[in-house]
């Protein structure tokens, strides 16, 4: 059974810092991995999707990496801003199973 | 275009009552998913619809939970005889089709509180 773990559970940083969020999964036989952002009252927004054959994806200040063999992914946020404050969720897609989510990392960027 | 919408946004009910939660997916999306998110927990898959195929109900926690979908449009999640442990945010998502590279688009969720 696939399990997804996210570390840390919460993170507080001053504005402008670069930061890394971590995601690990137990079964490396995945099709893809997604990072989502969750804002209160607004549901989830997909940030980046990495296919199993890819090593990384970039979108603006966000960069996600994938090391499938070790069961790890990182989300790197450059030059953090207060608007980046949200909960970041990692989810893994394995075959015909539904997305399996981690519990998320709650990020606070302090101005 | 419009995203996934859910109603109601908040629902407070008494233990033992039935509740219905509604999801309107993005037009043209054939795949629809229901998830549950309890306080401090990750999202739990509940049920999945794909076109006219039989739904994947493998995530439903008990027979008190059921869901329907009319064609490729609206879906309703029904919880009968609600219990306090049913309190959670119920999220709906849709995608164009269920392939491995399809992004799921999420609605804002329904916050259910069972007293």
GROMACS .gro file of N, CA and C in nm, chain A:
model
  333
    1UNK      N    1   0.083  -0.118   0.000
    1UNK     CA    2   0.000   0.000   0.000
    1UNK      C    3   0.088   0.124   0.000
    2UNK      N    4   0.059   0.212  -0.095
    2UNK     CA    5   0.139   0.335  -0.106
    2UNK      C    6   0.114   0.427   0.012
    3UNK      N    7   0.221   0.480   0.069
    3UNK     CA    8   0.210   0.578   0.176
    3UNK      C    9   0.298   0.697   0.141
    4UNK      N   10   0.247   0.816   0.166
    4UNK     CA   11   0.317   0.939   0.134
    4UNK      C   12   0.338   1.020   0.261
    5UNK      N   13   0.461   1.062   0.283
    5UNK     CA   14   0.497   1.137   0.404
    5UNK      C   15   0.557   1.270   0.364
    6UNK      N   16   0.516   1.375   0.434
    6UNK     CA   17   0.570   1.507   0.405
    6UNK      C   18   0.636   1.565   0.531
    7UNK      N   19   0.753   1.617   0.510
    7UNK     CA   20   0.830   1.678   0.618
    7UNK      C   21   0.883   1.812   0.571
    8UNK      N   22   0.877   1.921   0.655
    8UNK     CA   23   0.817   1.921   0.787
    8UNK      C   24   0.665   1.936   0.779
    9UNK      N   25   0.598   1.920   0.890
    9UNK     CA   26   0.453   1.940   0.894
    9UNK      C   27   0.419   2.088   0.885
   10UNK      N   28   0.507   2.171   0.940
   10UNK     CA   29   0.487   2.315   0.935
   10UNK      C   30   0.622   2.384   0.924
   11UNK      N   31   0.620   2.500   0.861
   11UNK     CA   32   0.744   2.573   0.836
   11UNK      C   33   0.713   2.722   0.833
   12UNK      N   34   0.794   2.799   0.903
   12UNK     CA   35   0.778   2.944   0.903
   12UNK      C   36   0.910   3.007   0.864
   13UNK      N   37   0.909   3.092   0.763
   13UNK     CA   38   1.031   3.153   0.714
   13UNK      C   39   1.009   3.302   0.690
   14UNK      N   40   1.115   3.383   0.697
   14UNK     CA   41   1.102   3.524   0.662
   14UNK      C   42   1.096   3.541   0.511
   15UNK      N   43   1.029   3.645   0.470
   15UNK     CA   44   1.015   3.675   0.328
   15UNK      C   45   1.152   3.683   0.261
   16UNK      N   46   1.160   3.629   0.140
   16UNK     CA   47   1.283   3.634   0.063
   16UNK      C   48   1.369   3.510   0.071
   17UNK      N   49   1.342   3.426   0.171
   17UNK     CA   50   1.422   3.304   0.184
   17UNK      C   51   1.385   3.201   0.079
   18UNK      N   52   1.484   3.121   0.042
   18UNK     CA   53   1.459   3.004  -0.041
   18UNK      C   54   1.428   2.888   0.054
   19UNK      N   55   1.339   2.798   0.015
   19UNK     CA   56   1.302   2.689   0.104
   19UNK      C   57   1.274   2.561   0.026
   20UNK      N   58   1.281   2.451   0.099
   20UNK     CA   59   1.260   2.319   0.040
   20UNK      C   60   1.158   2.241   0.121
   21UNK      N   61   1.060   2.187   0.053
   21UNK     CA   62   0.962   2.098   0.115
   21UNK      C   63   0.989   1.956   0.067
   22UNK      N   64   0.974   1.862   0.156
   22UNK     CA   65   1.010   1.723   0.125
   22UNK      C   66   0.889   1.631   0.122
   23UNK      N   67   0.896   1.535   0.033
   23UNK     CA   68   0.790   1.435   0.017
   23UNK      C   69   0.858   1.300  -0.007
   24UNK      N   70   0.812   1.198   0.064
   24UNK     CA   71   0.865   1.064   0.039
   24UNK      C   72   0.749   0.966   0.022
   25UNK      N   73   0.771   0.863  -0.057
   25UNK     CA   74   0.668   0.763  -0.083
   25UNK      C   75   0.729   0.624  -0.075
   26UNK      N   76   0.647   0.528  -0.037
   26UNK     CA   77   0.701   0.395  -0.005
   26UNK      C   78   0.712   0.303  -0.126
   27UNK      N   79   0.627   0.320  -0.225
   27UNK     CA   80   0.629   0.234  -0.344
   27UNK      C   81   0.679   0.315  -0.462
   28UNK      N   82   0.794   0.279  -0.515
   28UNK     CA   83   0.856   0.358  -0.622
   28UNK      C   84   0.793   0.334  -0.759
   29UNK      N   85   0.701   0.239  -0.769
   29UNK     CA   86   0.635   0.211  -0.897
   29UNK      C   87   0.522   0.311  -0.920
   30UNK      N   88   0.558   0.433  -0.955
   30UNK     CA   89   0.458   0.539  -0.971
   30UNK      C   90   0.452   0.583  -1.116
   31UNK      N   91   0.341   0.642  -1.155
   31UNK     CA   92   0.329   0.703  -1.286
   31UNK      C   93   0.369   0.850  -1.283
   32UNK      N   94   0.324   0.919  -1.181
   32UNK     CA   95   0.361   1.058  -1.166
   32UNK      C   96   0.344   1.104  -1.023
   33UNK      N   97   0.395   1.222  -0.997
   33UNK     CA   98   0.384   1.284  -0.865
   33UNK      C   99   0.342   1.428  -0.887
   34UNK      N  100   0.249   1.473  -0.805
   34UNK     CA  101   0.201   1.610  -0.817
   34UNK      C  102   0.220   1.685  -0.688
   35UNK      N  103   0.246   1.814  -0.702
   35UNK     CA  104   0.245   1.906  -0.589
   35UNK      C  105   0.124   1.998  -0.604
   36UNK      N  106   0.051   2.010  -0.494
   36UNK     CA  107  -0.067   2.097  -0.491
   36UNK      C  108  -0.047   2.203  -0.383
   37UNK      N  109  -0.120   2.311  -0.401
   37UNK     CA  110  -0.128   2.414  -0.299
   37UNK      C  111  -0.272   2.418  -0.250
   38UNK      N  112  -0.291   2.426  -0.118
   38UNK     CA  113  -0.424   2.434  -0.061
   38UNK      C  114  -0.437   2.561   0.020
   39UNK      N  115  -0.529   2.648  -0.023
   39UNK     CA  116  -0.559   2.770   0.050
   39UNK      C  117  -0.692   2.751   0.122
   40UNK      N  118  -0.707   2.807   0.241
   40UNK     CA  119  -0.832   2.790   0.317
   40UNK      C  120  -0.952   2.836   0.236
   41UNK      N  121  -1.052   2.751   0.227
   41UNK     CA  122  -1.176   2.786   0.159
   41UNK      C  123  -1.167   2.787   0.007
   42UNK      N  124  -1.053   2.747  -0.048
   42UNK     CA  125  -1.039   2.755  -0.194
   42UNK      C  126  -0.998   2.624  -0.258
   43UNK      N  127  -1.002   2.515  -0.186
   43UNK     CA  128  -0.968   2.388  -0.246
   43UNK      C  129  -0.821   2.377  -0.281
   44UNK      N  130  -0.790   2.286  -0.372
   44UNK     CA  131  -0.652   2.259  -0.410
   44UNK      C  132  -0.622   2.313  -0.549
   45UNK      N  133  -0.500   2.361  -0.567
   45UNK     CA  134  -0.454   2.406  -0.697
   45UNK      C  135  -0.330   2.326  -0.734
   46UNK      N  136  -0.331   2.267  -0.853
   46UNK     CA  137  -0.216   2.191  -0.898
   46UNK      C  138  -0.102   2.286  -0.933
   47UNK      N  139   0.017   2.258  -0.879
   47UNK     CA  140   0.134   2.342  -0.905
   47UNK      C  141   0.224   2.280  -1.012
   48UNK      N  142   0.263   2.157  -0.990
   48UNK     CA  143   0.355   2.090  -1.081
   48UNK      C  144   0.321   1.941  -1.085
   49UNK      N  145   0.335   1.883  -1.201
   49UNK     CA  146   0.318   1.738  -1.219
   49UNK      C  147   0.446   1.685  -1.283
   50UNK      N  148   0.507   1.586  -1.218
   50UNK     CA  149   0.629   1.526  -1.271
   50UNK      C  150   0.598   1.383  -1.312
   51UNK      N  151   0.622   1.350  -1.437
   51UNK     CA  152   0.605   1.213  -1.482
   51UNK      C  153   0.718   1.128  -1.426
   52UNK      N  154   0.696   0.998  -1.418
   52UNK     CA  155   0.796   0.909  -1.359
   52UNK      C  156   0.927   0.910  -1.436
   53UNK      N  157   0.921   0.944  -1.564
   53UNK     CA  158   1.042   0.946  -1.647
   53UNK      C  159   1.119   1.077  -1.635
   54UNK      N  160   1.061   1.173  -1.565
   54UNK     CA  161   1.124   1.303  -1.554
   54UNK      C  162   1.198   1.318  -1.421
   55UNK      N  163   1.293   1.410  -1.420
   55UNK     CA  164   1.370   1.437  -1.298
   55UNK      C  165   1.321   1.562  -1.227
   56UNK      N  166   1.271   1.658  -1.305
   56UNK     CA  167   1.226   1.782  -1.243
   56UNK      C  168   1.132   1.857  -1.334
   57UNK      N  169   1.059   1.948  -1.272
   57UNK     CA  170   0.971   2.039  -1.344
   57UNK      C  171   0.984   2.176  -1.278
   58UNK      N  172   0.973   2.278  -1.361
   58UNK     CA  173   0.987   2.414  -1.311
   58UNK      C  174   0.869   2.498  -1.356
   59UNK      N  175   0.823   2.585  -1.265
   59UNK     CA  176   0.720   2.682  -1.299
   59UNK      C  177   0.747   2.807  -1.217
   60UNK      N  178   0.797   2.910  -1.283
   60UNK     CA  179   0.827   3.034  -1.214
   60UNK      C  180   0.930   3.013  -1.104
   61UNK      N  181   0.892   3.049  -0.982
   61UNK     CA  182   0.984   3.035  -0.868
   61UNK      C  183   0.981   2.894  -0.807
   62UNK      N  184   0.902   2.806  -0.864
   62UNK     CA  185   0.889   2.670  -0.811
   62UNK      C  186   0.968   2.572  -0.895
   63UNK      N  187   1.034   2.480  -0.825
   63UNK     CA  188   1.104   2.372  -0.893
   63UNK      C  189   1.081   2.245  -0.814
   64UNK      N  190   1.029   2.144  -0.881
   64UNK     CA  191   1.005   2.016  -0.815
   64UNK      C  192   1.097   1.912  -0.876
   65UNK      N  193   1.158   1.832  -0.791
   65UNK     CA  194   1.244   1.725  -0.837
   65UNK      C  195   1.185   1.590  -0.796
   66UNK      N  196   1.225   1.487  -0.869
   66UNK     CA  197   1.176   1.352  -0.840
   66UNK      C  198   1.292   1.253  -0.850
   67UNK      N  199   1.311   1.177  -0.743
   67UNK     CA  200   1.404   1.065  -0.744
   67UNK      C  201   1.322   0.940  -0.716
   68UNK      N  202   1.275   0.877  -0.824
   68UNK     CA  203   1.180   0.768  -0.809
   68UNK      C  204   1.241   0.650  -0.736
   69UNK      N  205   1.367   0.620  -0.765
   69UNK     CA  206   1.429   0.502  -0.706
   69UNK      C  207   1.440   0.512  -0.554
   70UNK      N  208   1.460   0.633  -0.505
   70UNK     CA  209   1.470   0.650  -0.359
   70UNK      C  210   1.338   0.690  -0.296
   71UNK      N  211   1.236   0.710  -0.379
   71UNK     CA  212   1.104   0.744  -0.327
   71UNK      C  213   1.097   0.883  -0.267
   72UNK      N  214   1.158   0.980  -0.335
   72UNK     CA  215   1.161   1.115  -0.279
   72UNK      C  216   1.133   1.221  -0.385
   73UNK      N  217   1.071   1.328  -0.337
   73UNK     CA  218   1.052   1.447  -0.419
   73UNK      C  219   1.072   1.568  -0.332
   74UNK      N  220   1.120   1.675  -0.391
   74UNK     CA  221   1.133   1.800  -0.319
   74UNK      C  222   1.066   1.911  -0.400
   75UNK      N  223   1.010   2.006  -0.328
   75UNK     CA  224   0.957   2.127  -0.390
   75UNK      C  225   1.040   2.243  -0.338
   76UNK      N  226   1.106   2.309  -0.431
   76UNK     CA  227   1.192   2.423  -0.397
   76UNK      C  228   1.119   2.552  -0.434
   77UNK      N  229   1.111   2.641  -0.337
   77UNK     CA  230   1.048   2.771  -0.361
   77UNK      C  231   1.155   2.878  -0.344
   78UNK      N  232   1.179   2.952  -0.449
   78UNK     CA  233   1.281   3.057  -0.445
   78UNK      C  234   1.219   3.190  -0.406
   79UNK      N  235   1.299   3.267  -0.332
   79UNK     CA  236   1.260   3.405  -0.297
   79UNK      C  237   1.116   3.409  -0.246
   80UNK      N  238   1.090   3.341  -0.137
   80UNK     CA  239   0.953   3.325  -0.087
   80UNK      C  240   0.887   3.460  -0.060
   81UNK      N  241   0.753   3.461  -0.077
   81UNK     CA  242   0.672   3.580  -0.057
   81UNK      C  243   0.557   3.547   0.038
   82UNK      N  244   0.503   3.648   0.107
   82UNK     CA  245   0.389   3.621   0.197
   82UNK      C  246   0.274   3.551   0.125
   83UNK      N  247   0.256   3.580  -0.004
   83UNK     CA  248   0.150   3.514  -0.080
   83UNK      C  249   0.172   3.366  -0.103
   84UNK      N  250   0.291   3.318  -0.072
   84UNK     CA  251   0.319   3.174  -0.083
   84UNK      C  252   0.265   3.097   0.038
   85UNK      N  253   0.222   3.169   0.140
   85UNK     CA  254   0.171   3.103   0.260
   85UNK      C  255   0.048   3.019   0.226
   86UNK      N  256   0.057   2.891   0.255
   86UNK     CA  257  -0.049   2.796   0.222
   86UNK      C  258  -0.003   2.659   0.272
   87UNK      N  259  -0.088   2.560   0.252
   87UNK     CA  260  -0.048   2.422   0.278
   87UNK      C  261  -0.012   2.358   0.144
   88UNK      N  262   0.102   2.293   0.140
   88UNK     CA  263   0.151   2.229   0.017
   88UNK      C  264   0.137   2.078   0.032
   89UNK      N  265   0.068   2.018  -0.064
   89UNK     CA  266   0.039   1.875  -0.061
   89UNK      C  267   0.112   1.804  -0.174
   90UNK      N  268   0.165   1.691  -0.142
   90UNK     CA  269   0.229   1.603  -0.240
   90UNK      C  270   0.135   1.484  -0.262
   91UNK      N  271   0.119   1.441  -0.387
   91UNK     CA  272   0.031   1.328  -0.417
   91UNK      C  273   0.095   1.241  -0.523
   92UNK      N  274   0.079   1.112  -0.506
   92UNK     CA  275   0.140   1.014  -0.596
   92UNK      C  276   0.034   0.936  -0.670
   93UNK      N  277   0.054   0.915  -0.798
   93UNK     CA  278  -0.037   0.836  -0.879
   93UNK      C  279   0.032   0.705  -0.917
   94UNK      N  280  -0.025   0.593  -0.872
   94UNK     CA  281   0.034   0.462  -0.900
   94UNK      C  282  -0.068   0.378  -0.974
   95UNK      N  283  -0.050   0.354  -1.100
   95UNK     CA  284  -0.136   0.265  -1.177
   95UNK      C  285  -0.281   0.305  -1.169
   96UNK      N  286  -0.367   0.207  -1.139
   96UNK     CA  287  -0.510   0.234  -1.136
   96UNK      C  288  -0.558   0.280  -1.000
   97UNK      N  289  -0.468   0.298  -0.908
   97UNK     CA  290  -0.511   0.346  -0.777
   97UNK      C  291  -0.535   0.496  -0.783
   98UNK      N  292  -0.621   0.547  -0.695
   98UNK     CA  293  -0.640   0.692  -0.694
   98UNK      C  294  -0.517   0.761  -0.638
   99UNK      N  295  -0.514   0.894  -0.653
   99UNK     CA  296  -0.404   0.970  -0.596
   99UNK      C  297  -0.394   0.944  -0.447
  100UNK      N  298  -0.270   0.923  -0.398
  100UNK     CA  299  -0.245   0.909  -0.257
  100UNK      C  300  -0.174   1.035  -0.209
  101UNK      N  301  -0.232   1.102  -0.113
  101UNK     CA  302  -0.182   1.230  -0.067
  101UNK      C  303  -0.104   1.217   0.063
  102UNK      N  304  -0.006   1.307   0.080
  102UNK     CA  305   0.055   1.326   0.210
  102UNK      C  306  -0.032   1.419   0.293
  103UNK      N  307   0.007   1.442   0.418
  103UNK     CA  308  -0.072   1.527   0.507
  103UNK      C  309  -0.042   1.674   0.486
  104UNK      N  310   0.062   1.704   0.409
  104UNK     CA  311   0.090   1.842   0.376
  104UNK      C  312   0.192   1.909   0.465
  105UNK      N  313   0.249   2.017   0.413
  105UNK     CA  314   0.336   2.106   0.490
  105UNK      C  315   0.270   2.242   0.491
  106UNK      N  316   0.246   2.293   0.612
  106UNK     CA  317   0.185   2.425   0.628
  106UNK      C  318   0.294   2.531   0.632
  107UNK      N  319   0.298   2.615   0.528
  107UNK     CA  320   0.403   2.715   0.513
  107UNK      C  321   0.351   2.854   0.549
  108UNK      N  322   0.428   2.923   0.631
  108UNK     CA  323   0.400   3.064   0.662
  108UNK      C  324   0.522   3.145   0.624
  109UNK      N  325   0.501   3.244   0.538
  109UNK     CA  326   0.609   3.334   0.498
  109UNK      C  327   0.581   3.469   0.563
  110UNK      N  328   0.672   3.511   0.650
  110UNK     CA  329   0.652   3.630   0.732
  110UNK      C  330   0.713   3.751   0.665
  111UNK      N  331   0.631   3.855   0.648
  111UNK     CA  332   0.680   3.978   0.585
  111UNK      C  333   0.775   4.056   0.677
   0.00000   0.00000   0.00000
